[in-house]
Coordinates of C-alpha atoms in Angstrom, one line a residue:
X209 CA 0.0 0.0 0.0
X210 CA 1.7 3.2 -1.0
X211 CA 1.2 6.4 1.1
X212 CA -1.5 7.8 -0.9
X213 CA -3.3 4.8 -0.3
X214 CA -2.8 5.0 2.9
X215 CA -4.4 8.1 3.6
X216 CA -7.3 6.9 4.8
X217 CA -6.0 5.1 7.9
X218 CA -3.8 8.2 8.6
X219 CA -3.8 9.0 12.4
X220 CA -6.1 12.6 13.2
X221 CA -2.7 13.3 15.2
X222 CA -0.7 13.7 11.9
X223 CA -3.4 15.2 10.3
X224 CA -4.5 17.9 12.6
X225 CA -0.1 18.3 13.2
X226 CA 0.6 19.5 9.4
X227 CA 2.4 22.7 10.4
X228 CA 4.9 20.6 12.5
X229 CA 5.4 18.6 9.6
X230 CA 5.5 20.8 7.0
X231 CA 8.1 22.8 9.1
X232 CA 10.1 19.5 8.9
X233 CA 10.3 19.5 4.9
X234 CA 10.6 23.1 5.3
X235 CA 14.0 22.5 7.4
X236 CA 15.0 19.8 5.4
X237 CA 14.8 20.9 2.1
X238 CA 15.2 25.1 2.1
X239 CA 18.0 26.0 3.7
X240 CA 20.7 24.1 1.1
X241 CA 18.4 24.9 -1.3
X242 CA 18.4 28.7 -0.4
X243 CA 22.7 27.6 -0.2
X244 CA 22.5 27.1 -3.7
X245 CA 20.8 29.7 -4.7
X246 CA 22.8 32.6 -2.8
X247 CA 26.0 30.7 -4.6
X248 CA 24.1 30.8 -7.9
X249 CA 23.4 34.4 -7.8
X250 CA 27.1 35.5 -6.2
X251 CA 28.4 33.4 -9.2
X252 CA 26.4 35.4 -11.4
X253 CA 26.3 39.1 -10.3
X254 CA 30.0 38.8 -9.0
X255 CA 31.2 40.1 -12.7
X256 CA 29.3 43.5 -11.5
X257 CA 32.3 43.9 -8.3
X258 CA 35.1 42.3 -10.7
X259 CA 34.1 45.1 -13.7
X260 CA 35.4 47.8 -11.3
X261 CA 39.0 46.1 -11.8
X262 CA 38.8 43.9 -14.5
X263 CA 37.8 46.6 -17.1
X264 CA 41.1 48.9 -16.6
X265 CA 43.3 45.8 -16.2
X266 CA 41.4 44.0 -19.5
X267 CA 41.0 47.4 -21.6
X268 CA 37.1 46.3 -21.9
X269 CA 34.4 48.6 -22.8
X270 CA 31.5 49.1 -20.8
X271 CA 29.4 47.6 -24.2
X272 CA 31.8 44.9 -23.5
X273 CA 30.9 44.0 -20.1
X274 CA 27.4 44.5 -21.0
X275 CA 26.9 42.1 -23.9
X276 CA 29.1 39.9 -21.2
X277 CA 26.9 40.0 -18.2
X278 CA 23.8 39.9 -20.5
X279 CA 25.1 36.9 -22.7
X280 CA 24.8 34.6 -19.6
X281 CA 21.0 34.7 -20.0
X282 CA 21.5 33.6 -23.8
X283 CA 22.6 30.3 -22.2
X284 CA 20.1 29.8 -20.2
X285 CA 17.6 30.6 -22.6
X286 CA 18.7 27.6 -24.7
X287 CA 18.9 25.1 -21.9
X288 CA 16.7 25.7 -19.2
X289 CA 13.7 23.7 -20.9
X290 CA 15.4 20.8 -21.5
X291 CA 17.1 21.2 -18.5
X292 CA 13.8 21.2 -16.3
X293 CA 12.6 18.4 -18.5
X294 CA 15.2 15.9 -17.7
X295 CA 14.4 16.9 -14.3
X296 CA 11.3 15.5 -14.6
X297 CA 12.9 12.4 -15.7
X298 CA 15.9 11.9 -13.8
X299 CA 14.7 13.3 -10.5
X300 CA 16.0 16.7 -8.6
X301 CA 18.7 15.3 -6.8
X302 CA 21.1 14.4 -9.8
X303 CA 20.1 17.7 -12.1
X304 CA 21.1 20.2 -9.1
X305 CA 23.9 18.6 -8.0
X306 CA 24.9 18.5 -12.3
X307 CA 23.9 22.3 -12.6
X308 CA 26.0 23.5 -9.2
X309 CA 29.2 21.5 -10.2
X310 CA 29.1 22.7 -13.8
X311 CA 28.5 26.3 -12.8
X312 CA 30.9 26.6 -10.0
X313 CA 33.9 25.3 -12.4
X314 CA 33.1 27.7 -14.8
X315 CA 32.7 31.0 -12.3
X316 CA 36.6 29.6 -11.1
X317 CA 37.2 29.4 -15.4
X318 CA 36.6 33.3 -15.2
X319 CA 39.6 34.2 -13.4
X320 CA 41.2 33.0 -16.9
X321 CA 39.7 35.6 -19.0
X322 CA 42.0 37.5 -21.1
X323 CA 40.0 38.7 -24.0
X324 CA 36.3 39.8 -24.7
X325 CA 35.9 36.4 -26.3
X326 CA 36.6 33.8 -23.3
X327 CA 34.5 36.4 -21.6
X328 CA 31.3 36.1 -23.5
X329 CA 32.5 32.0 -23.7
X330 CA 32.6 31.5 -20.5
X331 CA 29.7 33.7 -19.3
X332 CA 27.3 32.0 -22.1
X333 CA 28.6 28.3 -20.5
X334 CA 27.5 29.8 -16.8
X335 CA 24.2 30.6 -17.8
X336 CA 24.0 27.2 -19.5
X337 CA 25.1 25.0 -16.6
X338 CA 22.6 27.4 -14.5
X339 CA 20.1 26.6 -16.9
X340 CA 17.2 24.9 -15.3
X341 CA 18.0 25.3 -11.3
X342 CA 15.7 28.0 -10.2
X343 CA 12.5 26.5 -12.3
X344 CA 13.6 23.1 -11.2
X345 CA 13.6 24.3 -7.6
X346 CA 10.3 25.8 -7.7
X347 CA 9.2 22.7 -9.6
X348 CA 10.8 20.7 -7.0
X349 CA 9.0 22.4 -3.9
X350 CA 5.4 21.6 -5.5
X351 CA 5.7 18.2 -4.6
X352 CA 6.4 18.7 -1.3
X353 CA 4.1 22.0 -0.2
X354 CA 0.0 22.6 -1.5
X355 CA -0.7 25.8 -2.8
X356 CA -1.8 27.7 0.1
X357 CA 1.5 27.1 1.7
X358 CA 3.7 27.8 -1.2
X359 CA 4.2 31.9 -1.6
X360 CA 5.7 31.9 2.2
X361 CA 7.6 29.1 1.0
X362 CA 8.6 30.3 -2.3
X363 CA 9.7 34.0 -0.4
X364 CA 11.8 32.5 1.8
X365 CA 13.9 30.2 -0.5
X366 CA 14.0 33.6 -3.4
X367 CA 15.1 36.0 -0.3
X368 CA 18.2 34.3 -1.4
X369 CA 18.6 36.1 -4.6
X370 CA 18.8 39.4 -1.7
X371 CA 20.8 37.6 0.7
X372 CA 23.5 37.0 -1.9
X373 CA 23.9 40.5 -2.2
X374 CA 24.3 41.1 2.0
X375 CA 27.0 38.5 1.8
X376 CA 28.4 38.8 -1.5
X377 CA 28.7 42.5 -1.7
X378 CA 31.2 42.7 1.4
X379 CA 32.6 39.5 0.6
X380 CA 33.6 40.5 -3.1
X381 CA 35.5 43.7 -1.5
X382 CA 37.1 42.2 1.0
X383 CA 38.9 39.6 -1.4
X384 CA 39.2 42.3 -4.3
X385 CA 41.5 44.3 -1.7
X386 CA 42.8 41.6 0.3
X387 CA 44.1 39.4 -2.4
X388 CA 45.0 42.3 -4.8
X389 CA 48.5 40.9 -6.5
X390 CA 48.4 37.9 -3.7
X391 CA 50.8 35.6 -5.3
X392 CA 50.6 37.2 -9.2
X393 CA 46.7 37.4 -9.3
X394 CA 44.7 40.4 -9.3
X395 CA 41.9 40.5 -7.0
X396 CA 39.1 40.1 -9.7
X397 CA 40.7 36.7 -10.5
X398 CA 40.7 35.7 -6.5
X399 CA 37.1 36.6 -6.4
X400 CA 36.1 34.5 -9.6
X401 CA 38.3 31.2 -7.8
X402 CA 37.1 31.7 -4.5
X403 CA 33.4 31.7 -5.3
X404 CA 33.7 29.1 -8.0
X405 CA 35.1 26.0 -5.4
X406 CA 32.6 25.9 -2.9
X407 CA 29.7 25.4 -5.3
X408 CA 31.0 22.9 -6.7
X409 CA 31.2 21.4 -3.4
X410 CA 27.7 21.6 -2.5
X411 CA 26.4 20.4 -5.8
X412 CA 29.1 17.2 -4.8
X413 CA 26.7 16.7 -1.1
X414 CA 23.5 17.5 -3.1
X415 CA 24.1 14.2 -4.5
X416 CA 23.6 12.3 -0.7
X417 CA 21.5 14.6 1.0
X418 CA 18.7 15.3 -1.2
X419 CA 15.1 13.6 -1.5
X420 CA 13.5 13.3 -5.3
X421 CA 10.1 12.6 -3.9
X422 CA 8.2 12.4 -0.8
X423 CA 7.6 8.6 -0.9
X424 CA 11.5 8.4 -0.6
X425 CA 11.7 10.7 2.7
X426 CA 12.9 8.3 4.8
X427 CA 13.5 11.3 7.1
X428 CA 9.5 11.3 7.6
X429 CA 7.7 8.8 8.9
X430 CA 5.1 6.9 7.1
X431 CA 2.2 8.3 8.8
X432 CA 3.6 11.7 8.3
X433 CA 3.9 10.9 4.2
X434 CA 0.8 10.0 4.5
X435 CA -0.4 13.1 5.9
X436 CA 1.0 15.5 3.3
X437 CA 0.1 13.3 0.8
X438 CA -3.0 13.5 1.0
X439 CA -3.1 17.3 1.5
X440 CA -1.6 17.4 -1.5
X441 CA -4.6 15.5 -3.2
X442 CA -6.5 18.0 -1.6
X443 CA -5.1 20.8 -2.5
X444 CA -5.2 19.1 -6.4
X445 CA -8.7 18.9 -5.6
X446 CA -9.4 22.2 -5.0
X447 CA -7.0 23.9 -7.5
X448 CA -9.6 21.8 -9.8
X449 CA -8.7 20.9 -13.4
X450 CA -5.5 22.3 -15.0
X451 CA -3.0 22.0 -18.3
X452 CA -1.3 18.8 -17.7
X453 CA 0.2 18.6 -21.4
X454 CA 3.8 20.6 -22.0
X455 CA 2.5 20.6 -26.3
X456 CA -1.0 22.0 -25.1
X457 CA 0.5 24.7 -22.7
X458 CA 2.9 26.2 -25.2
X459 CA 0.3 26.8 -27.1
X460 CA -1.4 28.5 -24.3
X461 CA -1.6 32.2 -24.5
X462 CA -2.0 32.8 -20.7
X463 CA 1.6 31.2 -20.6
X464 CA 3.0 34.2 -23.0
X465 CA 1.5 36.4 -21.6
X466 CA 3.2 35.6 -18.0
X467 CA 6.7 35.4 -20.3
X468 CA 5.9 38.4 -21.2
X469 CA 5.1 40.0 -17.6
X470 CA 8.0 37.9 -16.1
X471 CA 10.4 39.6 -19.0
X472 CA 10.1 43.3 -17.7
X473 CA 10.0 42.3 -14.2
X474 CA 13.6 40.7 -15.2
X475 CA 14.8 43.4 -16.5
X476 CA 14.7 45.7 -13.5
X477 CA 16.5 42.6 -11.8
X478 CA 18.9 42.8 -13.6
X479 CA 19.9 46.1 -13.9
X480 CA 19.9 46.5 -9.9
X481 CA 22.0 43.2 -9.9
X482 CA 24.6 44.3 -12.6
X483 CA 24.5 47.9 -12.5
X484 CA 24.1 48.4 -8.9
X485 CA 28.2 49.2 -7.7
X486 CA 28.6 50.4 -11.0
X487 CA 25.4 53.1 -10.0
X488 CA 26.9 53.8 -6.5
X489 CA 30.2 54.5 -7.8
X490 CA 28.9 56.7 -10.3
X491 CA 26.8 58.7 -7.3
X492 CA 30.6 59.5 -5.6
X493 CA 31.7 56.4 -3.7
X494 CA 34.9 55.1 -4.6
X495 CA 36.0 52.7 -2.2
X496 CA 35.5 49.2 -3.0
X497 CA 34.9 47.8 0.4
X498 CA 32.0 50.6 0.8
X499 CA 30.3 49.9 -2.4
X500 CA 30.0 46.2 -0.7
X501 CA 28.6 47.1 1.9
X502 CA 25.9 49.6 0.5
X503 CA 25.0 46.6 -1.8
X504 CA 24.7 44.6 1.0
X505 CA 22.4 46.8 3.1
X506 CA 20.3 47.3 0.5
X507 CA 19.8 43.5 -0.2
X508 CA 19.2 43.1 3.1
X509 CA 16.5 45.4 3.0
X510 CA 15.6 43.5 -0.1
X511 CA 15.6 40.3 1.3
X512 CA 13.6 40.9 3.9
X513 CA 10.9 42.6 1.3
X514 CA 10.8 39.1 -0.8
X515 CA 9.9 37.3 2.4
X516 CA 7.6 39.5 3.9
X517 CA 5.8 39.7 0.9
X518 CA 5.7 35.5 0.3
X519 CA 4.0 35.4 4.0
X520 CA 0.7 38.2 3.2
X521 CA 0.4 36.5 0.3
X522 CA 0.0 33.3 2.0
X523 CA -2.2 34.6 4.4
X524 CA -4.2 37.2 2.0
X525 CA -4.5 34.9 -1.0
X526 CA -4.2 38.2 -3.3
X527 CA -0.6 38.1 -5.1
X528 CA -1.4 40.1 -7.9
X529 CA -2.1 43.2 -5.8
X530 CA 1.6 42.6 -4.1
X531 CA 3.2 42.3 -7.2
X532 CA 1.9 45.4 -8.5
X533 CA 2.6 47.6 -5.3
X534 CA 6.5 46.1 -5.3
X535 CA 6.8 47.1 -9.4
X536 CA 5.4 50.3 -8.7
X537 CA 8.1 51.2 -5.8
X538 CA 10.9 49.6 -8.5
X539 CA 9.9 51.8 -11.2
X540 CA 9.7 55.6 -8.9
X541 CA 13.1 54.5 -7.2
X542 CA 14.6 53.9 -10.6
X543 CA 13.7 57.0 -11.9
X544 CA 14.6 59.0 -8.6
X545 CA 18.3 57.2 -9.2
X546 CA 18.2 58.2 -13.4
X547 CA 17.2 62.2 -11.6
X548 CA 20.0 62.6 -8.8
X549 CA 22.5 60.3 -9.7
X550 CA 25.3 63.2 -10.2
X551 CA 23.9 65.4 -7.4
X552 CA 22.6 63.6 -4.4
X553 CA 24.8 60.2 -3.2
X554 CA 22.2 60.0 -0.3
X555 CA 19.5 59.9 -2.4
X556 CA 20.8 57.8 -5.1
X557 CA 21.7 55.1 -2.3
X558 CA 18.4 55.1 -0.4
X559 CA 16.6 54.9 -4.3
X560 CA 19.1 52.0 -5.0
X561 CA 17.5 50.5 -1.8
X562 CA 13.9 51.0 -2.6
X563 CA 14.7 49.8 -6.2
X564 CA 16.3 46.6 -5.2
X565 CA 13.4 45.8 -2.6
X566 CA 10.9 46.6 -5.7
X567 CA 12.4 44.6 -8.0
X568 CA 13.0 41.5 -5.8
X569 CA 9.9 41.7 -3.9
X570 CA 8.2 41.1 -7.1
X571 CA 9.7 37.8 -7.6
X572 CA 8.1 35.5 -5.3
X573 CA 4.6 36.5 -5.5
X574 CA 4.9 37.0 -9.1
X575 CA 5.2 33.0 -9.1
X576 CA 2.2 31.9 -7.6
X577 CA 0.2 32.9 -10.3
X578 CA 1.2 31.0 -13.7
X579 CA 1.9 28.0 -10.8
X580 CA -2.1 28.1 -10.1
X581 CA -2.7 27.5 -13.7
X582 CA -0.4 24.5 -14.6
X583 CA 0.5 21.4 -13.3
X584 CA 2.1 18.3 -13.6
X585 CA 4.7 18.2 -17.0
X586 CA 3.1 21.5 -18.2
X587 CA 4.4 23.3 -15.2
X588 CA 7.8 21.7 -15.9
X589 CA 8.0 23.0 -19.3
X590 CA 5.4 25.9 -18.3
X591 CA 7.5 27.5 -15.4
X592 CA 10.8 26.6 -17.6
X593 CA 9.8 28.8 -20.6
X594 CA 8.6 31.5 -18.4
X595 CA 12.0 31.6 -16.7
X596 CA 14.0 31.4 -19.8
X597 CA 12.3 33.6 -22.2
X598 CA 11.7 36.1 -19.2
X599 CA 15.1 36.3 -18.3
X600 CA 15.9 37.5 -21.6
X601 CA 15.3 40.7 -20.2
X602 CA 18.6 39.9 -18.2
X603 CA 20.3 40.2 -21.4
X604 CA 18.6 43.0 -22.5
X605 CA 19.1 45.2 -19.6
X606 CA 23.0 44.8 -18.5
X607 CA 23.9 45.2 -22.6
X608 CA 21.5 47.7 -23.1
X609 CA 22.9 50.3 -20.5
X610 CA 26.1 49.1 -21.3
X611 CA 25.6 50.2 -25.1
X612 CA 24.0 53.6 -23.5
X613 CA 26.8 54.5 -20.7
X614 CA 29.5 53.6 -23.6
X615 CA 27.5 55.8 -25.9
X616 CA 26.6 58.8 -23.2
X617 CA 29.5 58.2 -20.3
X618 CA 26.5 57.5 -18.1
X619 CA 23.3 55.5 -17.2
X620 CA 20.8 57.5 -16.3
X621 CA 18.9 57.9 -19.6
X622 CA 18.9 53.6 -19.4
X623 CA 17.6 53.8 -16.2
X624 CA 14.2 55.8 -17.1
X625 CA 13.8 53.2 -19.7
X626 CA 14.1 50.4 -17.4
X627 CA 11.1 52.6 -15.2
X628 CA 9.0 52.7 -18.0
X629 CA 9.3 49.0 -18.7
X630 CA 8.7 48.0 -15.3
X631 CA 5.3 49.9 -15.8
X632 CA 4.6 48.0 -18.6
X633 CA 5.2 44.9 -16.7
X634 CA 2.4 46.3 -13.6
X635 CA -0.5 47.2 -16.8
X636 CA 0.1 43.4 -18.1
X637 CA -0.4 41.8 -14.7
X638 CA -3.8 43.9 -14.2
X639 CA -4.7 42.4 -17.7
X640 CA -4.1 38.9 -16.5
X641 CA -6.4 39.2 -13.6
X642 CA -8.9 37.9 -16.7
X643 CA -7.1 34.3 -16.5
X644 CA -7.9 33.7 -12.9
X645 CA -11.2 33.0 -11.1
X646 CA -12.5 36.1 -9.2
X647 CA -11.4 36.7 -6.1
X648 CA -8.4 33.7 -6.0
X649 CA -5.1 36.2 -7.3

C-alpha cells in the first residue's frame, strides 16, 4: 500500500499536526536549497564587483561588459527547458547537483579571462550550466508543499537572490582588496576562484542529502507521508482541473503572456543586480569595500521585502495586488536614481535601496500565479519557458545600458527606460487578472 493509499488510515494526530510537519520539509529541504541559490546568484552578479577592476586591467568597454553579463542569459535561454525536462525524468537530486558542479567550475574558469571572447564564452557556459535550477527548484518544492503554503515558501527560498547581495557585496570587496597581486593574481581573478570552489562542493553533497520525492523521505515517517500526501490530493482537488500537457501549454496564451510579464520584471532585476556598484560608484563612492557594503544593506532590506511579501500572500490569497505595489516602488526609485544620480549620493543610495526591494519583492509572488494555472509536466515545461524567455530581459538590460553609458559616459537615460518597462510589466499583470477565477489572485 503506497502512502497515498494509505491516507485513509492516517492518524487525526498527523493530520490535525501538518504545520509541524510541513516545518520538517521546510528545514530539510530550504535551507541548502536557499545555499545554492545565494552561490548561484554571487556566481552570477560577482562580474558586477570584478568590472570595477577587470575593465582597466582588460581594456574592456563598458558595451563589453554589458553584452558579457547579459550573454549569460542567452545560455540559459537555450537550456533551461530541456534542463527542467530531464528533471522530470531523472529526478532533482542528480540535475542540481549537475547544474551546481558545472556552474561553480566555470565561475573559477573566469579568473582565466583575457580577452572579450573567453568572456562572453565563458559567461554563455554559466548561464548554461545554471540553466534549469531555479525553475527546477520551484518545480521541486510543489511536490512537497499545496498551494496555500507555497508563496511563504517560495519567499523564503527567493530572499536568497537578496541575501547573496548582504553576503556577497562585502565579501567581493574584501577579497578584491585583500588578495590584490596575492601571489601574481589580481583580485578580480581571487574573487572568480574563491566563489567558484565551494559550489562545486555543495552540488558534490547534493548528491547524498537530497530527496526526489516524498515517498523516498525516509526522514519522515510513514504516517507523516501520508499526511501530506494527501493534503496534497487536496489541494489538487481544489485547484480543480489544470494543463497537464507541455504541447498544449505552449500553445497557451495565458503562458506568454506571464513570459511576457515575467520579462520586464527581469529586466529591473537585472539592472539593480549588474549595474548596482557600477550606480553607487557613479553617485561619488569610490572605495571598494563601501560599495559592498551599500549593496549589502540594500539587499538586506531587499531580502527581507521578498519574504515578507511571500507570507501576506500566504495569508491574504491576493498576489497580484503585491506584485503590483512592489513594481510600482521599482519603477519611482529607478527614476529617482536616473534624476539625482550626479547630485545627491544620499538619495541615489536610499533609491538604490527601494529599487532593489521593488524589484525583488516582485519575484516571489509573481510566481504563484502561472503555478495556479499548470501542473504536472506543463508546469515543468510551463515554469521553464517562463524563466527562460523572461530572463531574456537579463540580457537586455545589463547590454543595453552598457551600449548607452559607452554611448553617453552614463546611465541615467537607461535607467528611465528600465522605469517605463517596469510599468509596462504592472498594466500586463492587471490584464491577467482575466485568467484567474475572481477573487483567488
Amino acid at each position: 500500500m503506497n502512502i497515498v493509499d494509505s491516507a485513509a488510515a492516517i492518524p487525526t494526530r498527523a493530520a490535525d499536526n501538518l504545520g509541524s510537519i510541513y516545518r520538517k520539509i521546510g528545514f530539510r529541504l530550504i535551507p541548502i536549497l536557499m545555499l545554492l541559490w545565494v552561490m548561484a546568484w554571487i556566481d552570477r552578479v560577482n562580474v558586477s564587483f570584478a568590472k570595477l577592476q577587470m575593465m582597466d586591467e582588460l581594456r574592456f568597454s563598458d558595451a563589453v561588459y554589458g553584452l558579457g553579463a547579459g550573454i549569460f542569459f542567452i545560455g540559459y535561454l537555450i537550456f533551461e527547458v530541456p534542463s527542467n525536462l530531464l528533471l522530470q525524468k531523472i529526478g532533482a537530486r542528480r540535475t542540481i547537483a549537475r547544474i551546481a558542479i558545472g556552474w561553480g567550475a566555470t565561475c573559477a574558469l573566469m579568473a582565466l579571462v583575457t580577452t572579450p571572447t573567453a568572456f562572453y564564452a565563458l559567461r554563455f557556459l554559466l548561464g548554461a550550466f545554471e540553466a534549469g535550477f531555479f525553475p527546477g527548484v520551484i518545480l521541486y518544492l510543489t511536490l512537497w508543499f499545496p498551494s496555500d503554503r507555497r508563496a511563504k515558501v517560495f519567499g523564503i527560498f527567493m530572499s536568497s537572490a537578496a541575501l547573496s547581495g548582504v553576503l556577497g557585496g562585502p565579501l567581493a570587496g574584501l577579497i578584491m582588496s585583500a588578495l590584490h597581486a596575492h601571489v601574481g593574481l589580481s583580485g578580480w581573478q581571487w574573487l572568480f576562484i574563491l566563489e567558484g570552489i565551494p559550489t562545486m562542493l555543495i552540488g558534490v553533497f547534493c548528491l547524498f542529502y537530497l530527496t526526489d520525492k516524498l515517498k523516498d523521505a525516509r526522514w519522515l515517517s510513514l504516517e507523516e507521508r501520508a499526511a501530506v500526501a494527501a493534503d496534497l490530493e487536496r489541494d489538487h482537488a481544489v485547484l480543480g482541473d489544470r494543463e497537464h500537457h507541455f504541447g498544449s501549454v505552449i500553445r497557451d496564451r495565458r503562458l506568454w503572456a506571464f513570459t511576457a510579464i515575467y520579462f520586464c520584471v527581469i529586466v529591473a532585476n537585472a539592472t539593480v543586480a549588474f549595474w548596482g556598484p557600477t550606480i553607487i560608484r557613479s553617485a561619488g563612492v569610490a572605495d571598494i569595500q563601501t560599495i559592498g557594503w551599500i549593496v549589502s544593506g540594500a539587499s538586506l532590506l531587499g531580502s527581507a521585502v521578498m519574504i515578507l511579501n511571500g507570507f501576506i500572500a500566504d495569508r491574504t490569497g491576493r498576489p497580484l495586488i503585491l506584485c503590483i505595489l512592489s513594481l510600482l516602488v521599482a519603477s519611482v526609485a529607478l527614476g529617482t536614481i536616473a534624476t539625482f544620480l550626479h547630485t545627491s549620493a544620499v538619495i541615489t543610495i536610499v533609491a538604490f535601496a527601494f529599487a532593489l526591494a521593488g524589484a525583488y519583492g516582485t519575484i516571489p509572488v509573481f510566481w504563484q500565479m502561472p503555478n495556479r494555472l499548470f501542473a504536472g509536466t506543463a508546469a515543468a515545461g510551463g515554469i521553464a519557458v517562463i524563466n527562460s524567455f523572461g530572463n531574456l530581459g537579463g540580457f537586455l538590460a545589463p547590454y543595453g545600458l552598457g551600449l548607452a553609458a559607452s554611448e553617453t559616459g552614463d546611465v541615467a537615460g537607461g535607467l528611465i527606460a528600465v522605469s517605463l518597462i517596469v510599468v509596462i510589466a504592472v498594466f500586463g499583470i492587471v490584464a491577467a487578472r482575466r485568467f484567474f477565477t475572481p477573487g483567488t489572485v
